[in-house]
Structures are given as C-alpha cells and as structure tokens.
mmCIF file of C-alpha atoms in Angstrom:
data_model
loop_
_atom_site.group_PDB
_atom_site.id
_atom_site.type_symbol
_atom_site.label_atom_id
_atom_site.label_comp_id
_atom_site.label_asym_id
_atom_site.label_seq_id
_atom_site.Cartn_x
_atom_site.Cartn_y
_atom_site.Cartn_z
ATOM 1 C CA MET A 15 18.241 199.578 132.585
ATOM 2 C CA LYS A 16 19.682 198.362 136.002
ATOM 3 C CA THR A 17 23.233 199.790 136.152
ATOM 4 C CA VAL A 18 25.831 197.960 138.061
ATOM 5 C CA THR A 19 28.994 199.007 139.664
ATOM 6 C CA LEU A 20 32.301 196.833 139.782
ATOM 7 C CA THR A 21 35.593 197.305 140.300
ATOM 8 C CA ILE A 22 38.822 197.826 138.023
ATOM 9 C CA ASP A 23 42.116 197.711 138.795
ATOM 10 C CA GLY A 24 40.593 198.998 142.415
ATOM 11 C CA ARG A 25 38.816 202.398 140.558
ATOM 12 C CA ALA A 26 34.867 201.783 141.120
ATOM 13 C CA VAL A 27 33.307 201.837 137.190
ATOM 14 C CA GLN A 28 29.346 202.233 136.628
ATOM 15 C CA ALA A 29 28.299 200.344 133.724
ATOM 16 C CA ARG A 30 24.692 199.152 132.521
ATOM 17 C CA GLU A 31 24.288 195.439 133.636
ATOM 18 C CA GLY A 32 24.663 192.580 130.877
ATOM 19 C CA GLU A 33 27.500 194.715 128.497
ATOM 20 C CA LYS A 34 30.891 193.136 127.771
ATOM 21 C CA LEU A 35 33.304 194.320 130.637
ATOM 22 C CA LEU A 36 35.860 195.153 127.417
ATOM 23 C CA ARG A 37 33.707 198.259 126.392
ATOM 24 C CA VAL A 38 33.009 198.909 130.084
ATOM 25 C CA ALA A 39 36.613 198.841 130.502
ATOM 26 C CA LEU A 40 37.230 200.865 127.265
ATOM 27 C CA GLU A 41 34.811 203.224 127.548
ATOM 28 C CA ASN A 42 36.357 204.460 131.789
ATOM 29 C CA GLY A 43 40.261 205.141 130.166
ATOM 30 C CA ILE A 44 41.018 200.931 131.308
ATOM 31 C CA TYR A 45 43.548 200.005 128.828
ATOM 32 C CA ILE A 46 42.735 196.342 127.444
ATOM 33 C CA PRO A 47 44.679 195.566 124.816
ATOM 34 C CA ASN A 48 42.321 193.879 122.208
ATOM 35 C CA LEU A 49 42.461 193.590 118.068
ATOM 36 C CA CYS A 50 39.044 191.113 117.314
ATOM 37 C CA ALA A 51 36.339 192.531 119.119
ATOM 38 C CA ILE A 52 34.125 194.704 117.356
ATOM 39 C CA PRO A 53 31.912 197.019 119.423
ATOM 40 C CA GLY A 54 28.105 196.104 119.417
ATOM 41 C CA VAL A 55 28.316 192.468 118.174
ATOM 42 C CA LYS A 56 25.793 190.549 120.307
ATOM 43 C CA HIS A 57 28.623 186.918 119.963
ATOM 44 C CA PRO A 58 32.093 188.125 119.948
ATOM 45 C CA ALA A 59 34.699 185.506 117.851
ATOM 46 C CA ALA A 60 37.208 185.589 120.869
ATOM 47 C CA ALA A 61 39.430 184.448 118.210
ATOM 48 C CA CYS A 62 42.559 186.548 119.773
ATOM 49 C CA ARG A 63 43.197 185.947 122.826
ATOM 50 C CA LEU A 64 44.704 189.043 123.949
ATOM 51 C CA CYS A 65 41.802 190.525 126.448
ATOM 52 C CA PHE A 66 42.706 188.489 129.312
ATOM 53 C CA VAL A 67 41.392 189.874 132.647
ATOM 54 C CA GLU A 68 41.891 188.420 136.169
ATOM 55 C CA ILE A 69 38.331 188.477 137.999
ATOM 56 C CA GLU A 70 38.016 187.812 141.225
ATOM 57 C CA GLY A 71 35.849 184.346 142.762
ATOM 58 C CA TYR A 72 36.254 182.301 139.072
ATOM 59 C CA PRO A 73 39.470 179.792 138.774
ATOM 60 C CA ARG A 74 41.489 181.106 135.502
ATOM 61 C CA PRO A 75 41.649 184.237 133.740
ATOM 62 C CA VAL A 76 38.802 185.254 131.235
ATOM 63 C CA THR A 77 38.450 187.265 127.912
ATOM 64 C CA ALA A 78 37.102 190.737 129.174
ATOM 65 C CA CYS A 79 34.951 190.846 125.133
ATOM 66 C CA THR A 80 32.315 187.836 126.286
ATOM 67 C CA GLU A 81 31.911 188.695 129.555
ATOM 68 C CA PRO A 82 29.670 190.556 130.964
ATOM 69 C CA VAL A 83 29.360 192.727 134.113
ATOM 70 C CA VAL A 84 27.323 191.574 137.145
ATOM 71 C CA GLU A 85 27.583 194.251 140.058
ATOM 72 C CA GLY A 86 30.049 193.841 142.576
ATOM 73 C CA MET A 87 32.825 192.338 140.641
ATOM 74 C CA VAL A 88 36.339 192.345 140.996
ATOM 75 C CA VAL A 89 38.217 192.639 137.642
ATOM 76 C CA SER A 90 41.997 193.285 137.555
ATOM 77 C CA THR A 91 43.453 193.703 134.104
ATOM 78 C CA ARG A 92 47.188 192.176 135.268
ATOM 79 C CA SER A 93 48.379 189.848 136.851
ATOM 80 C CA PRO A 94 51.010 187.348 135.865
ATOM 81 C CA ARG A 95 49.260 184.299 134.638
ATOM 82 C CA VAL A 96 46.701 186.669 133.318
ATOM 83 C CA ASP A 97 50.477 188.622 131.898
ATOM 84 C CA ARG A 98 51.768 184.808 130.426
ATOM 85 C CA LEU A 99 48.676 184.371 128.331
ATOM 86 C CA VAL A 100 48.773 187.246 125.943
ATOM 87 C CA SER A 101 52.459 187.368 125.764
ATOM 88 C CA THR A 102 52.128 183.956 124.575
ATOM 89 C CA ALA A 103 49.556 185.020 122.635
ATOM 90 C CA PHE A 104 51.015 188.794 121.443
ATOM 91 C CA GLU A 105 53.768 186.973 119.828
ATOM 92 C CA LEU A 106 52.449 183.757 118.307
ATOM 93 C CA LEU A 107 50.400 186.677 116.583
ATOM 94 C CA LEU A 108 53.654 188.456 115.712
ATOM 95 C CA SER A 109 54.711 184.822 114.403
ATOM 96 C CA ASN A 110 53.776 185.427 111.190
ATOM 97 C CA HIS A 111 53.029 189.079 110.646
ATOM 98 C CA ARG A 112 55.448 190.893 108.740
ATOM 99 C CA LEU A 113 57.044 193.220 110.486
ATOM 100 C CA ASP A 114 58.687 196.217 108.653
ATOM 101 C CA CYS A 115 57.578 198.865 110.252
ATOM 102 C CA ALA A 116 59.525 201.042 108.988
ATOM 103 C CA THR A 117 57.994 200.555 105.239
ATOM 104 C CA CYS A 118 54.178 200.221 106.907
ATOM 105 C CA PRO A 119 52.337 202.787 106.042
ATOM 106 C CA ARG A 120 50.130 201.871 109.226
ATOM 107 C CA ASN A 121 53.234 203.470 111.254
ATOM 108 C CA ARG A 122 52.466 204.317 114.839
ATOM 109 C CA SER A 123 49.430 204.378 114.151
ATOM 110 C CA CYS A 124 49.169 200.277 114.301
ATOM 111 C CA GLU A 125 46.960 198.310 117.497
ATOM 112 C CA LEU A 126 50.153 195.565 117.677
ATOM 113 C CA GLN A 127 51.837 199.174 118.869
ATOM 114 C CA ARG A 128 50.175 200.298 120.966
ATOM 115 C CA ILE A 129 50.057 196.914 123.185
ATOM 116 C CA ALA A 130 53.649 196.200 122.694
ATOM 117 C CA ARG A 131 54.200 200.047 124.357
ATOM 118 C CA GLU A 132 51.494 199.495 127.051
ATOM 119 C CA ARG A 133 51.654 195.679 127.844
ATOM 120 C CA ARG A 134 56.239 196.783 127.669
ATOM 121 C CA PHE A 135 56.607 193.710 125.412
ATOM 122 C CA PRO A 136 59.368 193.671 122.457
ATOM 123 C CA LEU A 137 57.802 193.435 118.559
ATOM 124 C CA ARG A 138 60.554 190.489 117.893
ATOM 125 C CA VAL A 139 60.024 187.226 118.079
ATOM 126 C CA LYS A 140 61.846 186.174 120.533
ATOM 127 C CA ARG A 141 60.660 182.413 121.613
ATOM 128 C CA LEU A 142 59.126 181.775 118.279
ATOM 129 C CA ARG A 143 60.030 180.744 114.691
ATOM 130 C CA LYS A 144 58.687 182.911 112.525
ATOM 131 C CA LEU A 145 57.003 181.592 109.883
ATOM 132 C CA GLU A 146 56.138 184.275 106.845
ATOM 133 C CA ARG A 147 53.357 183.044 104.855
ATOM 134 C CA ASN A 148 54.755 185.566 102.069
ATOM 135 C CA LEU A 149 52.110 185.656 100.004
ATOM 136 C CA PRO A 150 51.446 187.805 96.967
ATOM 137 C CA LEU A 151 50.374 191.765 96.958
ATOM 138 C CA ASP A 152 46.840 192.672 96.624
ATOM 139 C CA ASP A 153 46.985 196.165 94.845
ATOM 140 C CA SER A 154 44.817 195.564 91.835
ATOM 141 C CA SER A 155 42.043 197.837 92.866
ATOM 142 C CA PRO A 156 42.455 201.631 92.400
ATOM 143 C CA VAL A 157 41.628 202.905 95.706
ATOM 144 C CA LEU A 158 42.915 199.281 98.522
ATOM 145 C CA ARG A 159 46.714 198.116 98.667
ATOM 146 C CA TYR A 160 45.898 194.557 100.244
ATOM 147 C CA ASP A 161 48.737 193.248 101.976
ATOM 148 C CA PRO A 162 48.141 189.749 103.672
ATOM 149 C CA ASN A 163 51.042 188.853 104.783
ATOM 150 C CA ARG A 164 50.274 191.742 107.554
ATOM 151 C CA CYS A 165 46.570 190.758 108.903
ATOM 152 C CA VAL A 166 46.404 188.984 111.641
ATOM 153 C CA LEU A 167 42.446 187.939 110.904
ATOM 154 C CA CYS A 168 40.397 190.082 113.638
ATOM 155 C CA GLY A 169 37.785 189.592 111.068
ATOM 156 C CA ARG A 170 36.993 193.652 111.958
ATOM 157 C CA CYS A 171 37.003 194.081 108.242
ATOM 158 C CA VAL A 172 34.730 191.298 107.357
ATOM 159 C CA TRP A 173 32.682 192.715 109.593
ATOM 160 C CA VAL A 174 32.551 196.189 108.202
ATOM 161 C CA CYS A 175 32.714 195.174 104.912
ATOM 162 C CA ARG A 176 29.647 192.990 105.488
ATOM 163 C CA GLU A 177 27.431 195.544 107.546
ATOM 164 C CA LYS A 178 29.190 198.856 105.482
ATOM 165 C CA GLY A 179 30.837 197.741 102.308
ATOM 166 C CA THR A 180 29.252 195.269 99.096
ATOM 167 C CA GLY A 181 29.688 191.999 101.369
ATOM 168 C CA VAL A 182 33.029 190.847 99.367
ATOM 169 C CA LEU A 183 35.871 189.736 102.155
ATOM 170 C CA GLY A 184 35.561 186.405 103.916
ATOM 171 C CA PHE A 185 37.886 184.264 105.637
ATOM 172 C CA ALA A 186 39.228 181.122 103.551
ATOM 173 C CA GLY A 187 41.406 178.028 104.328
ATOM 174 C CA ARG A 188 42.203 177.347 107.652
ATOM 175 C CA GLY A 189 45.255 177.121 110.711
ATOM 176 C CA PHE A 190 47.627 177.924 108.530
ATOM 177 C CA GLU A 191 46.298 178.717 105.612
ATOM 178 C CA ARG A 192 43.675 180.860 106.973
ATOM 179 C CA LYS A 193 43.405 184.050 105.455
ATOM 180 C CA VAL A 194 40.697 186.771 104.586
ATOM 181 C CA THR A 195 40.439 186.143 101.319
ATOM 182 C CA THR A 196 37.153 186.990 98.443
ATOM 183 C CA PHE A 197 35.074 184.357 96.904
ATOM 184 C CA GLY A 198 37.147 182.708 94.623
ATOM 185 C CA ASP A 199 40.346 184.267 95.983
ATOM 186 C CA VAL A 200 40.447 186.624 92.891
ATOM 187 C CA PRO A 201 42.190 190.448 93.216
ATOM 188 C CA LEU A 202 39.895 193.411 95.223
ATOM 189 C CA GLY A 203 39.960 195.082 92.473
ATOM 190 C CA GLN A 204 37.764 192.317 90.755
ATOM 191 C CA SER A 205 36.273 190.945 93.584
ATOM 192 C CA GLY A 206 32.791 193.737 93.161
ATOM 193 C CA CYS A 207 34.133 195.380 96.154
ATOM 194 C CA ASN A 208 33.694 199.190 95.296
ATOM 195 C CA GLY A 209 36.633 200.816 97.750
ATOM 196 C CA CYS A 210 34.753 202.169 99.932
ATOM 197 C CA GLY A 211 36.830 202.225 102.115
ATOM 198 C CA GLU A 212 35.741 200.903 105.357
ATOM 199 C CA CYS A 213 38.127 198.107 106.317
ATOM 200 C CA THR A 214 40.736 200.242 106.114
ATOM 201 C CA ARG A 215 39.502 202.390 108.592
ATOM 202 C CA VAL A 216 39.020 199.362 110.686
ATOM 203 C CA CYS A 217 41.997 197.411 110.225
ATOM 204 C CA PRO A 218 44.625 196.936 113.019
ATOM 205 C CA VAL A 219 47.629 196.761 111.053
ATOM 206 C CA GLY A 220 48.949 197.514 108.382
ATOM 207 C CA ALA A 221 47.330 195.039 106.218
ATOM 208 C CA LEU A 222 44.422 196.631 103.741
ATOM 209 C CA THR A 223 45.447 200.553 103.623
ATOM 210 C CA GLY A 224 43.905 203.240 100.960
ATOM 211 C CA LYS A 225 45.928 204.215 98.367
ATOM 212 C CA GLU A 226 47.888 208.036 98.260
ATOM 213 C CA VAL A 227 45.865 209.659 95.261
ATOM 214 C CA MET B 6 41.650 176.372 86.677
ATOM 215 C CA HIS B 7 39.779 177.292 83.163
ATOM 216 C CA LEU B 8 36.291 175.392 82.920
ATOM 217 C CA THR B 9 34.961 174.999 79.823
ATOM 218 C CA GLU B 10 31.998 176.023 78.754
ATOM 219 C CA GLU B 11 30.369 172.593 78.786
ATOM 220 C CA GLU B 12 31.915 172.141 82.393
ATOM 221 C CA LYS B 13 29.579 175.134 84.069
ATOM 222 C CA LYS B 14 26.841 173.705 82.283
ATOM 223 C CA VAL B 15 26.834 170.348 83.818
ATOM 224 C CA ALA B 16 27.916 171.970 86.581
ATOM 225 C CA LEU B 17 24.504 174.713 87.001
ATOM 226 C CA GLU B 18 22.434 171.502 86.091
ATOM 227 C CA GLN B 19 23.862 169.447 88.356
ATOM 228 C CA THR B 20 23.743 172.350 91.684
ATOM 229 C CA GLY B 21 20.319 173.277 89.991
ATOM 230 C CA ASN B 22 18.795 169.440 90.424
ATOM 231 C CA ILE B 23 20.183 169.518 94.386
ATOM 232 C CA LEU B 24 19.045 172.189 95.421
ATOM 233 C CA GLU B 25 15.449 171.810 94.310
ATOM 234 C CA SER B 26 15.423 169.646 97.805
ATOM 235 C CA TYR B 27 16.839 171.213 99.833
ATOM 236 C CA SER B 28 14.877 174.392 101.851
ATOM 237 C CA ARG B 29 16.763 178.058 102.663
ATOM 238 C CA GLU B 30 18.281 177.168 106.019
ATOM 239 C CA ARG B 31 22.025 177.490 106.286
ATOM 240 C CA GLY B 32 22.396 174.686 107.825
ATOM 241 C CA ASN B 33 21.827 173.258 104.669
ATOM 242 C CA LEU B 34 25.139 174.155 103.403
ATOM 243 C CA ILE B 35 26.863 170.870 103.735
ATOM 244 C CA PRO B 36 24.744 168.192 103.300
ATOM 245 C CA ILE B 37 24.336 170.251 99.748
ATOM 246 C CA LEU B 38 28.358 171.060 98.797
ATOM 247 C CA GLN B 39 28.863 166.829 99.790
ATOM 248 C CA GLN B 40 26.213 165.936 97.333
ATOM 249 C CA VAL B 41 27.324 168.229 95.033
ATOM 250 C CA GLN B 42 31.095 166.874 95.227
ATOM 251 C CA GLU B 43 29.689 163.497 94.829
ATOM 252 C CA LYS B 44 27.614 164.077 91.809
ATOM 253 C CA LEU B 45 30.733 165.915 90.330
ATOM 254 C CA GLY B 46 33.500 164.588 91.983
ATOM 255 C CA TYR B 47 34.684 168.661 92.649
ATOM 256 C CA VAL B 48 32.491 171.650 93.815
ATOM 257 C CA PRO B 49 33.285 174.831 91.052
ATOM 258 C CA LEU B 50 33.085 177.673 92.398
ATOM 259 C CA VAL B 51 29.544 178.337 89.226
ATOM 260 C CA ALA B 52 27.931 176.007 91.906
ATOM 261 C CA MET B 53 28.842 177.835 94.921
ATOM 262 C CA GLU B 54 27.396 181.016 93.800
ATOM 263 C CA GLU B 55 24.519 179.184 93.276
ATOM 264 C CA VAL B 56 23.947 177.109 96.704
ATOM 265 C CA ALA B 57 24.688 181.141 98.003
ATOM 266 C CA ARG B 58 22.381 182.376 96.283
ATOM 267 C CA HIS B 59 20.142 179.346 97.331
ATOM 268 C CA LEU B 60 20.799 179.670 100.583
ATOM 269 C CA GLY B 61 20.145 184.000 100.833
ATOM 270 C CA MET B 62 24.494 184.822 101.851
ATOM 271 C CA PRO B 63 26.854 186.303 100.653
ATOM 272 C CA PRO B 64 29.049 183.458 97.962
ATOM 273 C CA VAL B 65 32.202 184.489 99.669
ATOM 274 C CA ASP B 66 30.711 182.635 102.481
ATOM 275 C CA VAL B 67 30.579 179.778 100.757
ATOM 276 C CA TYR B 68 33.891 179.196 99.672
ATOM 277 C CA SER B 69 35.135 179.617 103.190
ATOM 278 C CA VAL B 70 33.243 176.457 103.828
ATOM 279 C CA ALA B 71 33.999 174.874 101.126
ATOM 280 C CA THR B 72 37.775 175.238 101.745
ATOM 281 C CA PHE B 73 37.655 174.396 105.324
ATOM 282 C CA TYR B 74 36.677 170.822 104.935
ATOM 283 C CA ASN B 75 39.535 168.309 103.312
ATOM 284 C CA GLN B 76 37.373 166.450 102.358
ATOM 285 C CA PHE B 77 35.652 169.636 99.224
ATOM 286 C CA ARG B 78 38.149 170.084 96.159
ATOM 287 C CA LEU B 79 37.618 172.443 94.273
ATOM 288 C CA ILE B 80 38.942 171.970 90.876
ATOM 289 C CA PRO B 81 38.509 169.045 88.301
ATOM 290 C CA PRO B 82 39.797 166.036 90.031
ATOM 291 C CA GLY B 83 42.779 164.320 87.008
ATOM 292 C CA LYS B 84 42.439 161.304 84.613
ATOM 293 C CA HIS B 85 44.582 159.232 87.354
ATOM 294 C CA GLN B 86 44.548 160.993 90.911
ATOM 295 C CA ILE B 87 48.470 160.712 92.590
ATOM 296 C CA LYS B 88 47.803 160.505 96.689
ATOM 297 C CA VAL B 89 51.299 161.250 98.010
ATOM 298 C CA CYS B 90 50.121 159.644 102.067
ATOM 299 C CA MET B 91 51.888 161.466 105.197
ATOM 300 C CA GLY B 92 51.647 159.641 107.511
ATOM 301 C CA THR B 93 53.919 159.564 110.234
ATOM 302 C CA ALA B 94 55.489 156.866 109.024
ATOM 303 C CA CYS B 95 55.744 157.954 105.325
ATOM 304 C CA HIS B 96 56.940 161.099 106.622
ATOM 305 C CA MET B 97 59.245 159.507 108.571
ATOM 306 C CA LYS B 98 60.958 157.767 105.994
ATOM 307 C CA GLY B 99 60.907 160.433 103.302
ATOM 308 C CA GLY B 100 56.886 161.162 101.920
ATOM 309 C CA ASN B 101 57.874 165.100 101.025
ATOM 310 C CA ILE B 102 60.920 164.330 98.998
ATOM 311 C CA ILE B 103 58.438 162.111 97.418
ATOM 312 C CA LEU B 104 55.447 164.581 97.067
ATOM 313 C CA ASP B 105 58.300 167.088 96.167
ATOM 314 C CA CYS B 106 59.613 164.607 93.581
ATOM 315 C CA TRP B 107 55.589 164.703 91.812
ATOM 316 C CA LYS B 108 55.350 168.435 92.165
ATOM 317 C CA ARG B 109 59.027 168.805 90.004
ATOM 318 C CA ARG B 110 57.939 166.432 87.696
ATOM 319 C CA LEU B 111 54.101 167.179 87.301
ATOM 320 C CA SER B 112 54.466 170.944 87.581
ATOM 321 C CA ILE B 113 51.810 171.326 90.040
ATOM 322 C CA ASP B 114 51.222 172.510 93.288
ATOM 323 C CA VAL B 115 49.039 169.518 95.937
ATOM 324 C CA ASN B 116 45.077 169.561 95.075
ATOM 325 C CA GLN B 117 45.691 170.784 91.293
ATOM 326 C CA VAL B 118 46.295 170.004 88.149
ATOM 327 C CA THR B 119 47.919 169.210 85.083
ATOM 328 C CA PRO B 120 46.334 171.845 82.448
ATOM 329 C CA ASP B 121 45.674 168.544 80.077
ATOM 330 C CA ARG B 122 43.485 167.354 83.312
ATOM 331 C CA GLU B 123 46.597 163.733 83.305
ATOM 332 C CA PHE B 124 46.986 163.838 86.647
ATOM 333 C CA SER B 125 45.538 165.052 89.865
ATOM 334 C CA LEU B 126 47.709 165.730 92.970
ATOM 335 C CA GLU B 127 46.524 165.416 96.562
ATOM 336 C CA ARG B 128 48.370 163.909 100.504
ATOM 337 C CA VAL B 129 46.569 161.881 102.151
ATOM 338 C CA ALA B 130 46.677 161.232 105.804
ATOM 339 C CA CYS B 131 47.844 157.063 106.141
ATOM 340 C CA VAL B 132 46.332 154.624 104.076
ATOM 341 C CA GLY B 133 47.105 152.233 106.219
ATOM 342 C CA CYS B 134 50.339 150.534 104.127
ATOM 343 C CA CYS B 135 52.725 151.577 106.886
ATOM 344 C CA THR B 136 55.399 148.475 106.271
ATOM 345 C CA MET B 137 55.717 150.070 102.858
ATOM 346 C CA ALA B 138 55.856 153.870 103.586
ATOM 347 C CA PRO B 139 56.877 155.895 101.931
ATOM 348 C CA VAL B 140 53.457 155.554 99.861
ATOM 349 C CA THR B 141 51.795 156.531 96.460
ATOM 350 C CA VAL B 142 48.444 155.331 95.138
ATOM 351 C CA ILE B 143 47.311 156.106 92.504
ATOM 352 C CA ASP B 144 43.901 155.289 91.372
ATOM 353 C CA GLU B 145 43.276 152.790 94.153
ATOM 354 C CA GLU B 146 46.225 151.103 93.257
ATOM 355 C CA VAL B 147 49.269 151.535 96.586
ATOM 356 C CA HIS B 148 53.023 152.063 95.186
ATOM 357 C CA GLY B 149 55.010 151.138 98.398
ATOM 358 C CA ARG B 150 58.743 151.640 99.061
ATOM 359 C CA VAL B 151 59.123 155.579 96.863
ATOM 360 C CA THR B 152 61.755 156.727 95.459
ATOM 361 C CA PRO B 153 62.795 159.610 93.551
ATOM 362 C CA THR B 154 62.953 156.716 91.145
ATOM 363 C CA ARG B 155 59.908 155.443 90.935
ATOM 364 C CA VAL B 156 57.948 158.207 90.155
ATOM 365 C CA ASP B 157 59.820 158.667 86.916
ATOM 366 C CA GLY B 158 58.856 154.809 86.679
ATOM 367 C CA LEU B 159 55.646 155.703 87.300
ATOM 368 C CA LEU B 160 54.999 158.527 84.672
ATOM 369 C CA PHE B 161 56.802 156.455 82.493
ATOM 370 C CA SER B 162 53.850 153.438 82.624
ATOM 371 C CA PHE B 163 51.601 156.090 82.442
ATOM 372 C CA GLY B 164 53.393 156.926 78.768
ATOM 373 C CA VAL B 165 54.864 160.176 79.872
ATOM 374 C CA LYS B 166 59.362 160.334 79.416
ATOM 375 C CA ILE B 167 61.535 162.349 81.523
ATOM 376 C CA PRO B 168 63.946 164.033 78.180
ATOM 377 C CA LYS B 169 66.936 163.052 79.081
ATOM 378 C CA GLY B 170 69.517 165.593 81.029
ATOM 379 C CA GLN B 171 66.735 166.307 83.454
ATOM 380 C CA GLN B 172 66.695 163.881 84.736
ATOM 381 C CA LYS B 173 69.521 164.680 87.565
ATOM 382 C CA GLU B 174 68.046 168.966 87.385
ATOM 383 C CA GLY B 175 64.298 167.658 88.012
ATOM 384 C CA GLU B 176 63.501 169.956 85.908
ATOM 385 C CA ALA B 177 60.284 170.121 84.571
ATOM 386 C CA ILE B 178 58.518 167.927 82.319
ATOM 387 C CA GLY B 179 57.230 168.523 78.505
ATOM 388 C CA ARG B 180 54.704 166.027 77.746
ATOM 389 C CA GLU B 181 52.435 165.280 74.709
#
C-alpha cells in the first residue's frame, strides 16, 4: 500500500493512500467532531454533518469521513466556514436531544459534551426552538435501558447490533418521527435482543445505557 | 393492533403467493410490499417477516422501509376511511382543528383504526378542493367547509351518537 504525506492544521502526517481523512486525523491526535463515522465501514453515512474540514483547492468544506487522503493534501480542520457549518449541525442535534446532563448516565463521558468542549459550543439551544419528542423510556430489557429522547440517530448501535449482536435494532419512520427501534416497535425485552450490550458501548450519548446490576 | 388468526392466515397465504414470482434480490423489496398492500389493503407485520425471510435481510429493515414511505399502511383500513386534508388552503382554514376534532371523537390518533374497525383516520396532502377548505374525505365522498359541529354531524350520519354533555367538553365518545 502506498504511503502519502499530507498536512493537517500545519502538521505533516503520513497515512496509507485512500484511507479516510477523518481516521487519519483521529489516529494522529487531531480531533474532528464526529458521531456517525464507524471505523472500517466502506461507505460512511455522513449523516451527522459534524466532521466538516476545509481542503486547499476544494470549493467548499467537505465531510472528513468520506474524503480519501491523497498525496500533498492540505487540510485545515478549522475555518470560519467550517465552524459555522459544524455549530449549526450541532445546534440542530441539540434541538431535539434531551439536555438533562445532570441526570444522564453518560454525563462526562458523552460525545456531545466532548464536541462542545473541544469547539467551545454552548450546550444549549440558542437560535432554534427546542423540539422534545417525549417518547417513552424503554426499560423492558434486563440489562439495557433505551431512552429515545437522547438518541442522536448516529446509527452506531444499528451497525454494531448487526455485526456483533442479534440485529434487532434498525431505523424506522421518517423526518422528525425517525427513531432507532425494533421490528414492529416492540420493547427491547421482547425483541429477541440477547443483551450483549455492544450497543451501549458504541452509543455516543446516553440513549442506550447498561443497567447497574 | 391485534389481528385475528384468520387475518394472519390470509396475510401469510397471499404474501407467499406474491413472493413466488420474485427473486431473492433486495431491490424487489418495495415492489413486493406494494403488491402485498394491493392484495390486503395493508402490510401486516407477519407479511413483513415473511418478506424479510425471502430476501434474506433482518425484519427490522423491512419495517424500516415500510414506515419510511407514506404509501404503506401497517394496519387494516377501517370500514369507513376518514381522510383529513392538510394541504395549504385547508391548513390555513384550520384543518388541524378538524383533524384534532376527529382524533378526539374517535379517540384514535392519525394512521390508526378504531377498535371496532369502523373508522380509520388519515391525514392527506391536497385533495384538490381548496375552495371548500377545510376538507374531509370519507370513503371517496368529499365534505367541504368542515366545522367541529359538522364532524359530529357526519359521525351521526354513520350512526354514532354523541352523548349529551360531552359535546362541549369534546370528550371521547362511547360507541355500541
């Protein structure tokens, strides 16, 4: 495999050709906000719109998770255009995410909190109206707790459930109604979920969490 | 929504017949679901499971597609189908108030059917009668300039009586 050299934020970085820019940056300790990117997936969904970067010679910012690295690429992870795109995407995510960090099991280990800290975004909705979905909490599984109100629809749990679990999780509905759920919308406890808990490990927020036994 | 054993049997039989003429490619998913809906009038969960098995995909993926598109209904239609127009003109003329009115009187939500299977409620985009806004279509028959009183009147014409005293409070009604 050919090795290429590129520049990210003024730092020369070596990487295998064709690898995704987001991976390369993260492996080299350069943080780019991301939620939906899953290592090893060939066609990233690029759905969270948080990993925008600016590349020299490109007319507009691109998502780092879909961009393969090429020789001599000059990347900057911060620019006024990038910051604007990312902060808007982040605020949109927060606008229907239940923001009660104090009672959330993922408080301090939450990916949203990390993004807010790294990019100095406020953890509240300023410009947009808060739209709470008020969906019921699914407490039916003996080992998992699922709070759809905290879900950011990144799809990591759906993917990992296919890879390592029983494949009961999936997306349903459209638009505002979209949610991660099971076949026929049945509670996790009756869905054939074997409680492996892989989804709780990949969930970036407090939507899928394990129960303290 | 609970289906009777008979309904499940019919659904499985029909789905099986439809699946016979389709290969096991994932691209056939939507045509199959459309066929099922055409035959049964809706796409029940048992049929989805059958389709998933045929195409070799997780059932939740079939559910995902069926809930994504408006064209698929997951529950059997009621004897009378009530469609409330939510087009621009109807919206401006208070279509949402009329929809709320139906919801309250039938005590069901949109895309549901009453427990006795008499009425099902849907919201639709423009039905092309904007001058008569707000419009409700019941079994192909268009009713224009609907008011909350008119909703009660229409229900009355189907033999549903609204007990006295509940008309104002807008409580759910009991049907025989």
